[in-house]
Amino acid sequence: MYLIFGAVVFSSVELPYEDLLRQRLRGIKRQFLQEHECLSEERLEMFLSKALEASNYGVSILNNASASWNWDFTSSLFFASTVLSTTGYGHTAPLSDGGKAFCIIYSVIGIPFTLLFLTAVVQRIMVYSTWRPIMYVHTRWGLSKPLVALVHATLLAVVAVSCFFLIPAAIFSALEENWNFLESFYFCFISLSTIGLGDYVPGEAFNQRFRELYKLGITVYLLLGLIAMLVVLETFCELQQLKQLRKMFYLKKEKPQDRLSIMEHDHLAFSSMPDGTINSPQEDKTEPFVDFPVLTSPGGDDPMIK
């Protein structure tokens, strides 16, 4: 139902804009063919298909994009970070067969290792960011531990949103010429949630100043932001309120089938026996086999020996 709800909303919101863009492109194409009668529509279609195919791999034929390379060291480092973090913007893709094969091997080895690394880092950060502060407040002021954990998680989420969403969005809106604050915040959310649609990628503008340093800073931001998001999510998952909510959706533990069959077999066996046969062993067990003498303390009533 949630998928259907999302499909209905996206379709109703985006379909009119798509139709408007299609009509605008058809008008531009028609006007271009009228102004250049020597060019046939088939030749134009062939040229555009080649240009769009190259654009899908991150290569543009525009003059203002020829100065930037997609596979220099900093751009390759940014691409590797998007692969290992499973963000995958899709604005750049390997061109050669060797690059595609290496990307598969690199991802198979790197993604599990990255998940293991992030898990280890998050666990160590949780000691100082969550567990110790909660225990300190709980033992110092004697407040309820679930209440302290809830307030702490809320404050931690506010700090994380401010440091990794609001402030970076303001910075991106200032550094990127064509981005407003909403588009910058949209990029931060899409990136740190590892959705990575690729419609907004920083550092791709024409004549970007300090492009290599900018790409390196974005790579560090993505890694630190991903760790921060995992810390916040883990903090909320440990809340007692959410644990009780999750129990509503968990399956109740049931006895294994083999134990049930054995118990049913024993029940049928005991029910087929006469009552006297079942009770006689219990009655015999109440009587001791040997009469033992009563042990007395060697010191009599001496309390020290007792």
Tab-separated table of C-alpha atoms in Angstrom:
chain	number	residue	atom	x	y	z
A	1	MET	CA	0.000	0.000	0.000
A	2	TYR	CA	2.879	2.377	0.751
A	3	LEU	CA	4.447	1.590	-2.637
A	4	ILE	CA	1.143	2.265	-4.381
A	5	PHE	CA	0.743	5.516	-2.440
A	6	GLY	CA	4.219	6.653	-3.503
A	7	ALA	CA	3.596	5.717	-7.136
A	8	VAL	CA	0.325	7.686	-7.213
A	9	VAL	CA	1.886	10.802	-5.684
A	10	PHE	CA	5.009	10.742	-7.879
A	11	SER	CA	2.962	10.147	-11.006
A	12	SER	CA	0.508	12.945	-10.277
A	13	VAL	CA	3.269	15.424	-9.378
A	14	GLU	CA	5.956	14.635	-11.964
A	15	LEU	CA	3.960	13.615	-15.040
A	16	PRO	CA	2.839	17.176	-15.953
A	17	TYR	CA	6.425	18.453	-15.704
A	18	GLU	CA	7.663	15.613	-17.900
A	19	ASP	CA	5.023	16.384	-20.536
A	20	LEU	CA	5.930	20.082	-20.449
A	21	LEU	CA	9.624	19.293	-20.908
A	22	ARG	CA	8.886	16.947	-23.820
A	23	GLN	CA	6.849	19.634	-25.587
A	24	ARG	CA	9.591	22.192	-25.018
A	25	LEU	CA	12.256	19.894	-26.467
A	26	ARG	CA	10.112	19.123	-29.500
A	27	GLY	CA	9.682	22.843	-30.091
A	28	ILE	CA	13.428	23.471	-29.850
A	29	LYS	CA	14.138	20.606	-32.238
A	30	ARG	CA	11.538	21.817	-34.732
A	31	GLN	CA	12.922	25.343	-34.635
A	32	PHE	CA	16.488	24.077	-35.097
A	33	LEU	CA	15.516	22.054	-38.176
A	34	GLN	CA	13.711	25.052	-39.667
A	35	GLU	CA	16.763	27.265	-39.191
A	36	HIS	CA	19.125	24.614	-40.620
A	37	GLU	CA	17.326	23.158	-43.632
A	38	CYS	CA	20.507	21.505	-44.901
A	39	LEU	CA	20.399	19.092	-41.944
A	40	SER	CA	17.958	16.220	-42.097
A	41	GLU	CA	16.019	15.007	-39.106
A	42	GLU	CA	17.592	11.530	-39.388
A	43	ARG	CA	21.127	12.950	-39.159
A	44	LEU	CA	20.133	15.064	-36.175
A	45	GLU	CA	18.577	12.052	-34.440
A	46	MET	CA	21.761	10.039	-35.002
A	47	PHE	CA	23.928	12.819	-33.590
A	48	LEU	CA	21.722	13.308	-30.550
A	49	SER	CA	21.632	9.587	-29.799
A	50	LYS	CA	25.436	9.428	-29.813
A	51	ALA	CA	25.693	12.514	-27.610
A	52	LEU	CA	23.148	11.182	-25.099
A	53	GLU	CA	24.825	7.779	-25.005
A	54	ALA	CA	28.130	9.449	-24.131
A	55	SER	CA	26.379	11.634	-21.570
A	56	ASN	CA	25.122	8.523	-19.780
A	57	TYR	CA	28.776	7.646	-19.128
A	58	GLY	CA	29.536	11.123	-17.828
A	59	VAL	CA	31.168	12.419	-21.031
A	60	SER	CA	29.805	15.638	-22.509
A	61	ILE	CA	30.573	17.208	-25.895
A	62	LEU	CA	29.853	20.730	-24.703
A	63	ASN	CA	32.746	23.180	-24.793
A	64	ASN	CA	32.224	24.246	-21.184
A	65	ALA	CA	32.550	20.618	-19.998
A	66	SER	CA	35.681	19.663	-21.933
A	67	ALA	CA	38.020	21.082	-19.287
A	68	SER	CA	36.933	18.654	-16.525
A	69	TRP	CA	37.861	14.977	-16.525
A	70	ASN	CA	35.808	12.230	-14.934
A	71	TRP	CA	38.676	9.857	-14.223
A	72	ASP	CA	41.423	11.941	-12.675
A	73	PHE	CA	42.552	10.862	-9.193
A	74	THR	CA	40.109	12.917	-7.118
A	75	SER	CA	37.151	12.054	-9.358
A	76	SER	CA	38.114	8.375	-9.228
A	77	LEU	CA	38.397	8.597	-5.445
A	78	PHE	CA	34.918	10.153	-5.307
A	79	PHE	CA	33.589	7.385	-7.583
A	80	ALA	CA	35.174	4.679	-5.398
A	81	SER	CA	33.567	6.186	-2.289
A	82	THR	CA	30.136	6.154	-3.940
A	83	VAL	CA	30.641	2.504	-4.912
A	84	LEU	CA	31.750	1.323	-1.458
A	85	SER	CA	29.031	3.300	0.326
A	86	THR	CA	26.438	1.951	-2.180
A	87	THR	CA	25.370	5.516	-2.957
A	88	GLY	CA	26.059	5.169	-6.678
A	89	TYR	CA	25.095	8.498	-8.242
A	90	GLY	CA	25.370	7.091	-11.764
A	91	HIS	CA	26.754	10.308	-13.243
A	92	THR	CA	30.014	8.479	-14.010
A	93	ALA	CA	30.367	4.851	-15.069
A	94	PRO	CA	33.273	2.712	-16.287
A	95	LEU	CA	33.768	2.951	-20.043
A	96	SER	CA	35.983	-0.062	-20.729
A	97	ASP	CA	35.292	-3.761	-20.203
A	98	GLY	CA	38.292	-3.962	-17.909
A	99	GLY	CA	36.928	-1.129	-15.787
A	100	LYS	CA	33.531	-2.818	-15.534
A	101	ALA	CA	35.117	-6.156	-14.543
A	102	PHE	CA	37.320	-4.472	-11.942
A	103	CYS	CA	34.289	-2.585	-10.582
A	104	ILE	CA	32.517	-5.907	-9.974
A	105	ILE	CA	35.512	-7.455	-8.174
A	106	TYR	CA	36.217	-4.250	-6.257
A	107	SER	CA	32.591	-4.041	-5.083
A	108	VAL	CA	32.327	-7.711	-4.086
A	109	ILE	CA	35.369	-7.361	-1.838
A	110	GLY	CA	34.962	-3.742	-0.776
A	111	ILE	CA	31.275	-3.443	0.109
A	112	PRO	CA	31.238	-6.191	2.808
A	113	PHE	CA	34.519	-4.870	4.191
A	114	THR	CA	33.077	-1.337	4.265
A	115	LEU	CA	29.969	-2.545	6.109
A	116	LEU	CA	32.183	-4.352	8.623
A	117	PHE	CA	34.336	-1.259	9.035
A	118	LEU	CA	31.326	1.008	9.535
A	119	THR	CA	29.828	-1.401	12.080
A	120	ALA	CA	33.058	-1.458	14.086
A	121	VAL	CA	33.395	2.323	13.976
A	122	VAL	CA	29.762	2.893	14.957
A	123	GLN	CA	30.034	0.531	17.924
A	124	ARG	CA	33.077	2.375	19.238
A	125	ILE	CA	31.467	5.768	18.748
A	126	MET	CA	28.292	4.612	20.491
A	127	VAL	CA	30.260	4.056	23.698
A	128	TYR	CA	31.079	7.781	23.973
A	129	SER	CA	28.084	9.269	22.154
A	130	THR	CA	25.222	7.224	23.609
A	131	TRP	CA	25.916	4.625	26.283
A	132	ARG	CA	28.161	6.604	28.635
A	133	PRO	CA	26.114	9.843	28.542
A	134	ILE	CA	22.887	7.946	29.218
A	135	MET	CA	24.391	5.992	32.115
A	136	TYR	CA	25.983	9.145	33.547
A	137	VAL	CA	22.714	11.090	33.599
A	138	HIS	CA	20.800	8.049	34.847
A	139	THR	CA	23.161	7.414	37.783
A	140	ARG	CA	23.930	11.069	38.578
A	141	TRP	CA	20.391	12.458	38.725
A	142	GLY	CA	18.438	9.215	39.113
A	143	LEU	CA	16.201	9.861	36.128
A	144	SER	CA	14.393	7.109	34.302
A	145	LYS	CA	16.702	5.394	31.842
A	146	PRO	CA	14.114	5.141	28.993
A	147	LEU	CA	13.318	8.844	29.390
A	148	VAL	CA	17.003	9.807	29.363
A	149	ALA	CA	17.583	7.651	26.278
A	150	LEU	CA	14.649	9.261	24.452
A	151	VAL	CA	15.791	12.812	25.208
A	152	HIS	CA	19.378	11.935	24.303
A	153	ALA	CA	18.328	10.395	20.963
A	154	THR	CA	16.286	13.488	20.117
A	155	LEU	CA	19.177	15.836	20.899
A	156	LEU	CA	21.596	13.640	18.959
A	157	ALA	CA	19.286	13.690	15.937
A	158	VAL	CA	19.022	17.493	16.098
A	159	VAL	CA	22.814	17.828	16.224
A	160	ALA	CA	23.268	15.378	13.337
A	161	VAL	CA	20.686	17.120	11.156
A	162	SER	CA	22.274	20.483	11.859
A	163	CYS	CA	25.870	19.356	11.224
A	164	PHE	CA	25.277	17.075	8.229
A	165	PHE	CA	22.181	18.504	6.554
A	166	LEU	CA	21.478	22.166	7.319
A	167	ILE	CA	25.030	23.522	7.453
A	168	PRO	CA	26.283	21.526	4.421
A	169	ALA	CA	23.162	22.542	2.474
A	170	ALA	CA	23.957	26.195	3.135
A	171	ILE	CA	27.564	25.612	2.012
A	172	PHE	CA	26.539	23.778	-1.161
A	173	SER	CA	24.012	26.461	-2.065
A	174	ALA	CA	26.792	29.036	-1.794
A	175	LEU	CA	29.408	27.036	-3.738
A	176	GLU	CA	27.141	25.654	-6.474
A	177	GLU	CA	25.845	28.357	-8.781
A	178	ASN	CA	22.613	26.678	-9.868
A	179	TRP	CA	21.624	25.157	-6.520
A	180	ASN	CA	19.231	26.727	-4.060
A	181	PHE	CA	18.941	25.673	-0.425
A	182	LEU	CA	16.193	23.111	-1.106
A	183	GLU	CA	18.189	21.449	-3.863
A	184	SER	CA	21.290	21.382	-1.654
A	185	PHE	CA	19.349	19.865	1.250
A	186	TYR	CA	17.846	17.380	-1.224
A	187	PHE	CA	21.363	16.357	-2.324
A	188	CYS	CA	22.490	15.878	1.297
A	189	PHE	CA	19.511	13.683	2.117
A	190	ILE	CA	19.712	11.618	-1.073
A	191	SER	CA	23.440	11.091	-0.524
A	192	LEU	CA	23.503	10.231	3.193
A	193	SER	CA	20.504	7.929	2.836
A	194	THR	CA	22.524	6.101	0.108
A	195	ILE	CA	19.726	6.572	-2.434
A	196	GLY	CA	22.048	8.409	-4.812
A	197	LEU	CA	19.809	9.422	-7.693
A	198	GLY	CA	22.608	11.327	-9.404
A	199	ASP	CA	20.525	14.270	-10.611
A	200	TYR	CA	22.588	16.601	-8.393
A	201	VAL	CA	26.334	16.003	-8.141
A	202	PRO	CA	28.600	18.736	-6.721
A	203	GLY	CA	31.815	19.781	-8.375
A	204	GLU	CA	30.601	19.279	-11.942
A	205	ALA	CA	30.050	22.930	-12.835
A	206	PHE	CA	32.083	24.718	-15.506
A	207	ASN	CA	35.320	26.268	-14.215
A	208	GLN	CA	34.812	24.923	-10.712
A	209	ARG	CA	37.428	26.495	-8.457
A	210	PHE	CA	39.640	24.079	-6.506
A	211	ARG	CA	37.799	21.170	-8.063
A	212	GLU	CA	40.218	18.483	-6.797
A	213	LEU	CA	40.119	19.769	-3.223
A	214	TYR	CA	36.337	20.182	-3.470
A	215	LYS	CA	35.878	16.567	-4.578
A	216	LEU	CA	38.131	15.349	-1.775
A	217	GLY	CA	36.132	17.313	0.781
A	218	ILE	CA	32.860	15.867	-0.536
A	219	THR	CA	34.285	12.353	-0.218
A	220	VAL	CA	35.202	12.960	3.433
A	221	TYR	CA	31.773	14.512	4.053
A	222	LEU	CA	29.973	11.470	2.635
A	223	LEU	CA	31.944	9.021	4.793
A	224	LEU	CA	31.559	11.029	8.004
A	225	GLY	CA	27.894	11.723	7.284
A	226	LEU	CA	27.179	8.050	6.685
A	227	ILE	CA	28.809	7.150	10.020
A	228	ALA	CA	26.786	9.848	11.779
A	229	MET	CA	23.528	8.590	10.269
A	230	LEU	CA	24.298	5.040	11.381
A	231	VAL	CA	25.051	6.249	14.919
A	232	VAL	CA	21.725	8.094	15.080
A	233	LEU	CA	19.783	5.124	13.697
A	234	GLU	CA	21.460	2.721	16.120
A	235	THR	CA	20.681	5.079	19.004
A	236	PHE	CA	17.002	5.159	18.078
A	237	CYS	CA	16.895	1.383	17.582
A	238	GLU	CA	18.014	0.879	21.183
A	239	LEU	CA	15.144	2.925	22.608
A	240	GLN	CA	12.837	0.904	24.833
A	241	GLN	CA	9.773	2.393	23.141
A	242	LEU	CA	10.891	1.203	19.710
A	243	LYS	CA	11.804	-2.217	21.049
A	244	GLN	CA	8.260	-2.652	22.348
A	245	LEU	CA	6.899	-1.477	19.005
A	246	ARG	CA	9.041	-3.958	17.104
A	247	LYS	CA	7.784	-6.821	19.260
A	248	MET	CA	4.334	-6.258	17.764
A	249	PHE	CA	5.645	-7.335	14.356
A	250	TYR	CA	7.900	-10.194	15.472
A	251	LEU	CA	6.812	-13.798	15.345
A	252	LYS	CA	6.294	-15.430	18.711
A	253	LYS	CA	8.691	-18.226	19.571
A	254	GLU	CA	7.068	-21.602	19.117
A	255	LYS	CA	8.208	-25.011	20.266
A	256	PRO	CA	10.055	-27.028	17.641
A	257	GLN	CA	8.047	-29.565	15.724
A	258	ASP	CA	10.090	-32.503	16.994
A	259	ARG	CA	9.469	-31.521	20.629
A	260	LEU	CA	5.762	-31.215	19.945
A	261	SER	CA	5.662	-34.673	18.375
A	262	ILE	CA	7.542	-36.198	21.331
A	263	MET	CA	5.215	-34.530	23.834
A	264	GLU	CA	2.155	-35.731	21.923
A	265	HIS	CA	3.587	-39.267	21.820
A	266	ASP	CA	4.266	-39.236	25.565
A	267	HIS	CA	0.790	-37.894	26.256
A	268	LEU	CA	-0.794	-40.683	24.249
A	269	ALA	CA	1.411	-43.299	25.973
A	270	PHE	CA	0.524	-42.101	29.481
A	271	SER	CA	-3.165	-41.763	28.662
A	272	SER	CA	-3.320	-45.400	27.506
A	273	MET	CA	-1.899	-46.691	30.816
A	274	PRO	CA	-4.135	-47.407	33.848
A	275	ASP	CA	-4.210	-44.910	36.664
A	276	GLY	CA	-2.632	-47.219	39.190
A	277	THR	CA	0.357	-47.892	36.966
A	278	ILE	CA	1.029	-44.201	36.511
A	279	ASN	CA	0.738	-43.283	40.174
A	280	SER	CA	2.623	-46.239	41.673
A	281	PRO	CA	6.140	-45.060	40.779
A	282	GLN	CA	5.450	-41.671	42.287
A	283	GLU	CA	4.177	-43.237	45.463
A	284	ASP	CA	7.216	-45.517	45.690
A	285	LYS	CA	9.585	-42.584	45.261
A	286	THR	CA	8.223	-40.951	48.402
A	287	GLU	CA	9.463	-43.820	50.548
A	288	PRO	CA	13.224	-43.988	51.186
A	289	PHE	CA	15.071	-47.200	50.310
A	290	VAL	CA	17.250	-47.108	53.432
A	291	ASP	CA	16.595	-45.658	56.858
A	292	PHE	CA	19.446	-43.274	57.603
A	293	PRO	CA	20.174	-42.230	61.208
A	294	VAL	CA	19.588	-38.653	62.142
A	295	LEU	CA	22.872	-36.725	62.208
A	296	THR	CA	23.559	-34.646	65.282
A	297	SER	CA	26.123	-31.940	65.778
A	298	PRO	CA	29.236	-33.188	67.653
A	299	GLY	CA	29.352	-30.051	69.695
A	300	GLY	CA	25.856	-30.325	71.010
A	301	ASP	CA	24.309	-26.937	71.437
A	302	ASP	CA	27.570	-25.024	70.924
A	303	PRO	CA	26.617	-22.129	68.601
A	304	MET	CA	30.154	-21.845	67.155
A	305	ILE	CA	30.098	-25.435	65.886
A	306	LYS	CA	26.569	-24.979	64.549
